Amino acid sequence: MSRKKSVYNGRIINQMQIKLPSLSVNEGMARATVAAFVSQLDPEITELADIKCAVSEAVTNSIVHGYRGTEGMVGVTVKILEGRVVKIEIKDKGCGISDIRQARQPLFTTDAAGERSGMGFTVMESFCDDVRVRSKPGQGTVVTLYKCLGEGPSGSFHRREKP
Amino acid sequence: MNKQASFLCDAVGTTVTVYIRGEIDHHTAVSIRNGIDGVLFEKRPEKLILDLSGVSFMDSSGLGLIMGRLSVMKSLGGEMTLQQPSRETRTMLQLAGMERLLSIVYTDEIHEKQQIKAKKAYIPPKAESVPCRQASREKSKTGSGKRRTGAPKTTA
Ligand SMILES: Nc1ncnc2c1ncn2[C@@H]1O[C@H](COP(=O)(O)OP(=O)(O)OP(=O)(O)O)[C@@H](O)[C@H]1O
Ligand SMILES: [Mg+2]
């Protein structure tokens, strides 16, 4: 599952950037766009599903928590790094997180009234190989997701051949 | 892009079955929630069955939606079951340990396909069914017409 941290600093092969206003309708737009871009690596269906879900969590957090009651832009940067590593950065200039460790705890939410499960960060962590959070109260939040894809078309072909 | 969600409610006796289709995220969950709760408070059923076989995407907002309906059913003195969660929803349900909160009816592959077929054949709804309004937008008048994936239609 997890590779050496050095793979996260590999050469950038391709990259994409989108900026969307913090409208909930853009949650689907963001994950679909990221999935379309990552598709060039011919990922497994489950890998793509994991990425879509993790992106959806981070973008939703920026819209729901970061820009709660206000409006702003959510930035999504996708980088394809050497060795089939996908690095995705989700950035907002919203309210920020005062206690990141606490925020990442399963079931922790500051919005229980909004029917939130507090599982967003847990989902990102279990669907990605690494999740990094940088945040400052009053300044915003950057969530970086790393997903290391399997061997790809030829590799997966060989894997499928095995019983 | 944002494949919108729709749902169909079917009330038989004291049981309400809700078939959700499409993608459940924070955006679509709002109208699905309002629609389901409208039916629950009107019918006050003893049992709610949430069928997830047609859900093509679900994030943690779906967990909130499920847990929220569970507490509504508890407040009505009823129970709730999840039925045939699609592959896309299973990981999420397992991650949240949802099987500890309510019963989940998993069926085997062939059975599942048959059920989906049967369900498709069964739509459009019968007379006693409650045709729910399309769940994609709150402001149904503005522009939802062309994107309408209306409840009676089947998903691919
Ligand atoms: N971008 C952000 N800006 C400000 N606060 C955030 C941001 N992302 C997360 N948080 C804080 O971290 C908490 C935990 O986030 P997490 O996604 O795990 O759960 P949630 O969003 O509350 O619920 P769920 O994701 O299950 O709907 C949030 O309740 C919020 O207080
Ligand atoms: Mg969240």
GROMACS .gro file of C-alpha atoms and ligand atoms in nm:
model
  351
    1MET     CA    1   0.000   0.000   0.000
    2SER     CA    2   0.229   0.278   0.117
    3ARG     CA    3   0.553   0.339  -0.061
    4LYS     CA    4   0.857   0.530   0.051
    5LYS     CA    5   0.783   0.896   0.107
    6SER     CA    6   1.039   0.987  -0.161
    7VAL     CA    7   0.798   0.878  -0.436
    8TYR     CA    8   0.587   1.179  -0.338
    9ASN     CA    9   0.861   1.410  -0.460
   10GLY     CA   10   0.899   1.254  -0.804
   11ARG     CA   11   0.920   1.440  -1.133
   12ILE     CA   12   0.594   1.598  -1.248
   13ILE     CA   13   0.476   1.433  -1.569
   14ASN     CA   14   0.147   1.614  -1.617
   15GLN     CA   15  -0.069   1.850  -1.418
   16MET     CA   16  -0.403   2.024  -1.411
   17GLN     CA   17  -0.560   2.300  -1.209
   18ILE     CA   18  -0.921   2.406  -1.162
   19LYS     CA   19  -1.083   2.674  -0.952
   20LEU     CA   20  -1.446   2.659  -0.861
   21PRO     CA   21  -1.673   2.880  -0.654
   22SER     CA   22  -1.789   2.720  -0.331
   23LEU     CA   23  -2.123   2.602  -0.463
   24SER     CA   24  -2.234   2.254  -0.364
   25VAL     CA   25  -2.318   2.172  -0.726
   26ASN     CA   26  -1.943   2.188  -0.794
   27GLU     CA   27  -1.865   1.890  -0.569
   28GLY     CA   28  -1.966   1.651  -0.845
   29MET     CA   29  -1.791   1.865  -1.105
   30ALA     CA   30  -1.462   1.858  -0.911
   31ARG     CA   31  -1.447   1.482  -0.860
   32ALA     CA   32  -1.554   1.409  -1.217
   33THR     CA   33  -1.289   1.642  -1.357
   34VAL     CA   34  -1.014   1.490  -1.142
   35ALA     CA   35  -1.126   1.140  -1.241
   36ALA     CA   36  -1.119   1.233  -1.610
   37PHE     CA   37  -0.765   1.368  -1.577
   38VAL     CA   38  -0.635   1.068  -1.381
   39SER     CA   39  -0.789   0.832  -1.637
   40GLN     CA   40  -0.487   0.887  -1.863
   41LEU     CA   41  -0.300   0.650  -1.631
   42ASP     CA   42  -0.558   0.380  -1.696
   43PRO     CA   43  -0.623   0.316  -1.326
   44GLU     CA   44  -0.825   0.030  -1.186
   45ILE     CA   45  -1.192   0.112  -1.140
   46THR     CA   46  -1.155   0.085  -0.764
   47GLU     CA   47  -0.855   0.321  -0.764
   48LEU     CA   48  -1.056   0.577  -0.956
   49ALA     CA   49  -1.351   0.534  -0.720
   50ASP     CA   50  -1.121   0.589  -0.421
   51ILE     CA   51  -0.984   0.909  -0.573
   52LYS     CA   52  -1.331   1.041  -0.656
   53CYS     CA   53  -1.450   0.981  -0.304
   54ALA     CA   54  -1.148   1.140  -0.137
   55VAL     CA   55  -1.169   1.447  -0.361
   56SER     CA   56  -1.540   1.477  -0.291
   57GLU     CA   57  -1.470   1.474   0.083
   58ALA     CA   58  -1.205   1.745   0.069
   59VAL     CA   59  -1.397   1.972  -0.169
   60THR     CA   60  -1.715   1.932   0.036
   61ASN     CA   61  -1.523   2.025   0.351
   62SER     CA   62  -1.399   2.346   0.190
   63ILE     CA   63  -1.753   2.436   0.084
   64VAL     CA   64  -1.934   2.327   0.400
   65HIS     CA   65  -1.682   2.417   0.670
   66GLY     CA   66  -1.417   2.642   0.517
   67TYR     CA   67  -1.659   2.882   0.354
   68ARG     CA   68  -1.949   2.821   0.591
   69GLY     CA   69  -2.197   3.103   0.543
   70THR     CA   70  -1.964   3.281   0.301
   71GLU     CA   71  -1.842   3.235  -0.055
   72GLY     CA   72  -1.498   3.178  -0.194
   73MET     CA   73  -1.297   2.982  -0.443
   74VAL     CA   74  -1.188   2.621  -0.405
   75GLY     CA   75  -0.870   2.529  -0.590
   76VAL     CA   76  -0.797   2.175  -0.702
   77THR     CA   77  -0.452   2.088  -0.841
   78VAL     CA   78  -0.376   1.740  -0.973
   79LYS     CA   79  -0.021   1.632  -1.047
   80ILE     CA   80   0.084   1.305  -1.199
   81LEU     CA   81   0.427   1.217  -1.065
   82GLU     CA   82   0.679   0.967  -1.188
   83GLY     CA   83   0.597   0.612  -1.078
   84ARG     CA   84   0.219   0.643  -1.119
   85VAL     CA   85   0.177   0.864  -0.815
   86VAL     CA   86  -0.118   1.103  -0.814
   87LYS     CA   87  -0.090   1.412  -0.595
   88ILE     CA   88  -0.408   1.613  -0.544
   89GLU     CA   89  -0.422   1.942  -0.358
   90ILE     CA   90  -0.753   2.091  -0.243
   91LYS     CA   91  -0.722   2.446  -0.124
   92ASP     CA   92  -0.955   2.702   0.030
   93LYS     CA   93  -0.912   3.041   0.191
   94GLY     CA   94  -1.185   2.980   0.444
   95CYS     CA   95  -1.200   2.974   0.823
   96GLY     CA   96  -0.924   2.718   0.871
   97ILE     CA   97  -0.893   2.442   1.133
   98SER     CA   98  -0.771   2.522   1.482
   99ASP     CA   99  -0.699   2.165   1.593
  100ILE     CA  100  -0.607   1.947   1.295
  101ARG     CA  101  -0.541   1.635   1.501
  102GLN     CA  102  -0.885   1.652   1.655
  103ALA     CA  103  -1.047   1.728   1.317
  104ARG     CA  104  -0.895   1.411   1.171
  105GLN     CA  105  -1.039   1.186   1.444
  106PRO     CA  106  -1.311   0.950   1.318
  107LEU     CA  107  -1.661   1.078   1.399
  108PHE     CA  108  -1.537   1.425   1.497
  109THR     CA  109  -1.753   1.698   1.348
  110THR     CA  110  -1.829   2.058   1.428
  111ASP     CA  111  -2.154   2.034   1.237
  112ALA     CA  112  -2.362   1.764   1.402
  113ALA     CA  113  -2.678   1.960   1.327
  114GLY     CA  114  -2.607   1.931   0.955
  115GLU     CA  115  -2.629   1.551   0.958
  116ARG     CA  116  -2.255   1.512   0.915
  117SER     CA  117  -2.097   1.184   1.017
  118GLY     CA  118  -1.751   1.320   1.091
  119MET     CA  119  -1.602   1.053   0.865
  120GLY     CA  120  -1.462   1.275   0.589
  121PHE     CA  121  -1.097   1.267   0.693
  122THR     CA  122  -1.123   0.898   0.781
  123VAL     CA  123  -1.251   0.829   0.430
  124MET     CA  124  -0.965   1.028   0.274
  125GLU     CA  125  -0.711   0.844   0.488
  126SER     CA  126  -0.840   0.500   0.407
  127PHE     CA  127  -0.887   0.566   0.034
  128CYS     CA  128  -0.549   0.732  -0.020
  129ASP     CA  129  -0.190   0.636   0.058
  130ASP     CA  130  -0.120   0.957   0.241
  131VAL     CA  131  -0.317   1.264   0.351
  132ARG     CA  132  -0.153   1.586   0.463
  133VAL     CA  133  -0.336   1.882   0.610
  134ARG     CA  134  -0.204   2.235   0.643
  135SER     CA  135  -0.435   2.490   0.797
  136LYS     CA  136  -0.440   2.815   0.989
  137PRO     CA  137  -0.744   2.965   1.158
  138GLY     CA  138  -0.864   3.260   0.956
  139GLN     CA  139  -0.639   3.181   0.659
  140GLY     CA  140  -0.758   2.859   0.504
  141THR     CA  141  -0.682   2.494   0.453
  142VAL     CA  142  -0.480   2.286   0.209
  143VAL     CA  143  -0.542   1.913   0.198
  144THR     CA  144  -0.295   1.706  -0.004
  145LEU     CA  145  -0.393   1.357  -0.110
  146TYR     CA  146  -0.145   1.101  -0.245
  147LYS     CA  147  -0.256   0.796  -0.432
  148CYS     CA  148  -0.007   0.543  -0.565
  149LEU     CA  149  -0.160   0.353  -0.855
  150GLY     CA  150  -0.089  -0.011  -0.927
  151GLU     CA  151   0.115  -0.130  -1.220
  152GLY     CA  152  -0.130  -0.014  -1.481
  153PRO     CA  153  -0.257  -0.180  -1.797
  154SER     CA  154   0.019  -0.435  -1.854
  155GLY     CA  155   0.073  -0.494  -1.486
  156SER     CA  156  -0.291  -0.544  -1.412
  157PHE     CA  157  -0.316  -0.778  -1.711
  158HIS     CA  158  -0.049  -0.998  -1.558
  159ARG     CA  159  -0.216  -0.982  -1.221
  160ARG     CA  160  -0.542  -1.092  -1.369
  161GLU     CA  161  -0.374  -1.391  -1.535
  162LYS     CA  162  -0.276  -1.526  -1.196
  163PRO     CA  163  -0.533  -1.740  -1.021
  164MET     CA  164  -2.113   1.582  -1.484
  165ASN     CA  165  -2.276   1.589  -1.147
  166LYS     CA  166  -2.509   1.305  -1.225
  167GLN     CA  167  -2.796   1.397  -1.016
  168ALA     CA  168  -2.978   1.175  -0.781
  169SER     CA  169  -3.337   1.066  -0.793
  170PHE     CA  170  -3.547   0.840  -0.584
  171LEU     CA  171  -3.872   0.650  -0.588
  172CYS     CA  172  -4.083   0.574  -0.285
  173ASP     CA  173  -4.308   0.275  -0.261
  174ALA     CA  174  -4.547   0.241   0.032
  175VAL     CA  175  -4.703  -0.098   0.095
  176GLY     CA  176  -4.887  -0.145   0.421
  177THR     CA  177  -4.669  -0.019   0.702
  178THR     CA  178  -4.346  -0.041   0.503
  179VAL     CA  179  -4.195   0.233   0.291
  180THR     CA  180  -3.925   0.135   0.043
  181VAL     CA  181  -3.709   0.408  -0.107
  182TYR     CA  182  -3.498   0.335  -0.414
  183ILE     CA  183  -3.216   0.587  -0.450
  184ARG     CA  184  -3.042   0.628  -0.786
  185GLY     CA  185  -2.737   0.819  -0.891
  186GLU     CA  186  -2.479   0.998  -0.681
  187ILE     CA  187  -2.518   1.078  -0.314
  188ASP     CA  188  -2.304   1.370  -0.202
  189HIS     CA  189  -2.357   1.679   0.011
  190HIS     CA  190  -2.527   1.853  -0.282
  191THR     CA  191  -2.781   1.582  -0.365
  192ALA     CA  192  -2.831   1.462  -0.006
  193VAL     CA  193  -3.030   1.773   0.089
  194SER     CA  194  -3.319   1.711  -0.148
  195ILE     CA  195  -3.315   1.334  -0.101
  196ARG     CA  196  -3.340   1.391   0.274
  197ASN     CA  197  -3.626   1.638   0.243
  198GLY     CA  198  -3.813   1.410   0.006
  199ILE     CA  199  -3.777   1.098   0.219
  200ASP     CA  200  -3.866   1.280   0.541
  201GLY     CA  201  -4.177   1.422   0.376
  202VAL     CA  202  -4.295   1.068   0.304
  203LEU     CA  203  -4.193   0.938   0.647
  204PHE     CA  204  -4.381   1.205   0.838
  205GLU     CA  205  -4.685   1.164   0.617
  206LYS     CA  206  -4.700   0.784   0.622
  207ARG     CA  207  -4.537   0.721   0.960
  208PRO     CA  208  -4.432   0.369   0.854
  209GLU     CA  209  -4.317   0.095   1.089
  210LYS     CA  210  -4.035   0.008   0.855
  211LEU     CA  211  -3.816   0.199   0.614
  212ILE     CA  212  -3.618   0.005   0.354
  213LEU     CA  213  -3.349   0.209   0.181
  214ASP     CA  214  -3.250   0.042  -0.145
  215LEU     CA  215  -2.899   0.145  -0.252
  216SER     CA  216  -2.862  -0.084  -0.553
  217GLY     CA  217  -2.879   0.207  -0.795
  218VAL     CA  218  -2.632   0.433  -0.618
  219SER     CA  219  -2.328   0.494  -0.840
  220PHE     CA  220  -2.138   0.713  -0.595
  221MET     CA  221  -2.156   0.785  -0.226
  222ASP     CA  222  -1.931   0.981   0.009
  223SER     CA  223  -1.962   1.049   0.380
  224SER     CA  224  -2.267   1.267   0.315
  225GLY     CA  225  -2.445   0.940   0.237
  226LEU     CA  226  -2.353   0.810   0.580
  227GLY     CA  227  -2.505   1.123   0.732
  228LEU     CA  228  -2.815   1.072   0.522
  229ILE     CA  229  -2.853   0.710   0.635
  230MET     CA  230  -2.787   0.785   1.003
  231GLY     CA  231  -3.024   1.078   0.990
  232ARG     CA  232  -3.307   0.864   0.850
  233LEU     CA  233  -3.231   0.600   1.111
  234SER     CA  234  -3.289   0.854   1.385
  235VAL     CA  235  -3.609   0.976   1.220
  236MET     CA  236  -3.737   0.617   1.210
  237LYS     CA  237  -3.639   0.569   1.573
  238SER     CA  238  -3.829   0.884   1.669
  239LEU     CA  239  -4.132   0.740   1.488
  240GLY     CA  240  -4.087   0.414   1.679
  241GLY     CA  241  -4.000   0.224   1.364
  242GLU     CA  242  -3.703   0.038   1.218
  243MET     CA  243  -3.482   0.074   0.915
  244THR     CA  244  -3.298  -0.160   0.680
  245LEU     CA  245  -3.051  -0.107   0.397
  246GLN     CA  246  -3.115  -0.316   0.091
  247GLN     CA  247  -2.872  -0.431  -0.175
  248PRO     CA  248  -2.599  -0.170  -0.144
  249SER     CA  249  -2.420  -0.129  -0.474
  250ARG     CA  250  -2.050  -0.205  -0.503
  251GLU     CA  251  -1.984   0.169  -0.495
  252THR     CA  252  -2.145   0.206  -0.152
  253ARG     CA  253  -2.021  -0.108   0.021
  254THR     CA  254  -1.672   0.011   0.114
  255MET     CA  255  -1.816   0.323   0.266
  256LEU     CA  256  -2.074   0.130   0.469
  257GLN     CA  257  -1.807  -0.108   0.596
  258LEU     CA  258  -1.571   0.176   0.682
  259ALA     CA  259  -1.840   0.339   0.896
  260GLY     CA  260  -1.933   0.007   1.060
  261MET     CA  261  -2.288   0.065   0.948
  262GLU     CA  262  -2.380  -0.302   0.996
  263ARG     CA  263  -2.356  -0.245   1.370
  264LEU     CA  264  -2.625   0.024   1.356
  265LEU     CA  265  -2.879  -0.137   1.127
  266SER     CA  266  -2.935  -0.451   0.924
  267ILE     CA  267  -2.801  -0.461   0.571
  268VAL     CA  268  -2.948  -0.708   0.327
  269TYR     CA  269  -2.671  -0.820   0.091
  270THR     CA  270  -2.763  -1.059  -0.181
  271ASP     CA  271  -2.547  -1.261  -0.416
  272GLU     CA  272  -2.457  -1.138  -0.760
  273ILE     CA  273  -2.716  -1.326  -0.965
  274HIS     CA  274  -2.990  -1.257  -0.721
  275GLU     CA  275  -2.893  -0.893  -0.721
  276LYS     CA  276  -2.919  -0.867  -1.099
  277GLN     CA  277  -3.258  -1.033  -1.095
  278GLN     CA  278  -3.376  -0.795  -0.829
  279ILE     CA  279  -3.260  -0.493  -1.023
  280LYS     CA  280  -3.434  -0.624  -1.335
  281ALA     CA  281  -3.749  -0.690  -1.141
  282LYS     CA  282  -3.731  -0.345  -0.995
  283LYS     CA  283  -3.688  -0.189  -1.337
  284ALA     CA  284  -3.984  -0.380  -1.471
  285TYR     CA  285  -4.183  -0.272  -1.173
  286ILE     CA  286  -4.138   0.099  -1.242
  287PRO     CA  287  -4.354   0.303  -1.328
  288PRO     CA  288  -4.516   0.293  -0.992
  289LYS     CA  289  -4.843   0.129  -0.902
  290ALA     CA  290  -5.147   0.316  -0.782
  291GLU     CA  291  -5.066   0.292  -0.414
  292SER     CA  292  -4.708   0.402  -0.472
  293VAL     CA  293  -4.605   0.748  -0.376
  294PRO     CA  294  -4.437   0.907  -0.673
  295CYS     CA  295  -4.180   1.131  -0.517
  296ARG     CA  296  -4.075   1.444  -0.687
  297GLN     CA  297  -3.739   1.437  -0.844
  298ALA     CA  298  -3.471   1.477  -0.589
  299SER     CA  299  -3.209   1.668  -0.774
  300ARG     CA  300  -3.288   2.029  -0.700
  301GLU     CA  301  -3.476   2.233  -0.457
  302LYS     CA  302  -3.562   2.493  -0.716
  303SER     CA  303  -3.723   2.255  -0.960
  304LYS     CA  304  -3.850   2.536  -1.177
  305THR     CA  305  -3.513   2.677  -1.270
  306GLY     CA  306  -3.345   2.476  -1.534
  307SER     CA  307  -3.393   2.127  -1.400
  308GLY     CA  308  -3.615   2.040  -1.694
  309LYS     CA  309  -3.352   1.932  -1.937
  310ARG     CA  310  -3.141   1.752  -1.680
  311ARG     CA  311  -3.434   1.570  -1.544
  312THR     CA  312  -3.360   1.208  -1.472
  313GLY     CA  313  -3.715   1.166  -1.350
  314ALA     CA  314  -3.803   0.897  -1.105
  315PRO     CA  315  -3.995   0.673  -1.345
  316LYS     CA  316  -3.691   0.638  -1.569
  317THR     CA  317  -3.444   0.362  -1.505
  318THR     CA  318  -3.074   0.407  -1.468
  319ALA     CA  319  -2.832   0.238  -1.702
  320LIG     N1  320  -1.154   2.293   0.474
  320LIG     C1  321  -1.191   2.302   0.603
  320LIG     N2  322  -1.204   2.425   0.661
  320LIG     C2  323  -1.241   2.437   0.792
  320LIG     N3  324  -1.269   2.331   0.871
  320LIG     C3  325  -1.260   2.207   0.820
  320LIG     C4  326  -1.219   2.186   0.684
  320LIG     N4  327  -1.216   2.053   0.661
  320LIG     C5  328  -1.253   1.995   0.777
  320LIG     N5  329  -1.278   2.085   0.873
  320LIG     C6  330  -1.316   2.057   1.015
  320LIG     O1  331  -1.283   1.922   1.042
  320LIG     C7  332  -1.398   1.852   1.088
  320LIG     C8  333  -1.393   1.707   1.044
  320LIG     O2  334  -1.402   1.695   0.903
  320LIG     P1  335  -1.459   1.560   0.840
  320LIG     O3  336  -1.468   1.576   0.693
  320LIG     O4  337  -1.380   1.445   0.892
  320LIG     O5  338  -1.605   1.548   0.904
  320LIG     P2  339  -1.733   1.636   0.868
  320LIG     O6  340  -1.711   1.715   0.744
  320LIG     O7  341  -1.770   1.714   0.988
  320LIG     O8  342  -1.844   1.526   0.841
  320LIG     P3  343  -1.861   1.439   0.706
  320LIG     O9  344  -1.739   1.463   0.621
  320LIG    O10  345  -1.870   1.299   0.750
  320LIG    O11  346  -1.983   1.486   0.641
  320LIG     C9  347  -1.517   1.929   1.035
  320LIG    O12  348  -1.633   1.911   1.113
  320LIG    C10  349  -1.464   2.073   1.040
  320LIG    O13  350  -1.479   2.128   1.169
  321MG      MG  351  -1.639   1.631   0.570
   0.00000   0.00000   0.00000
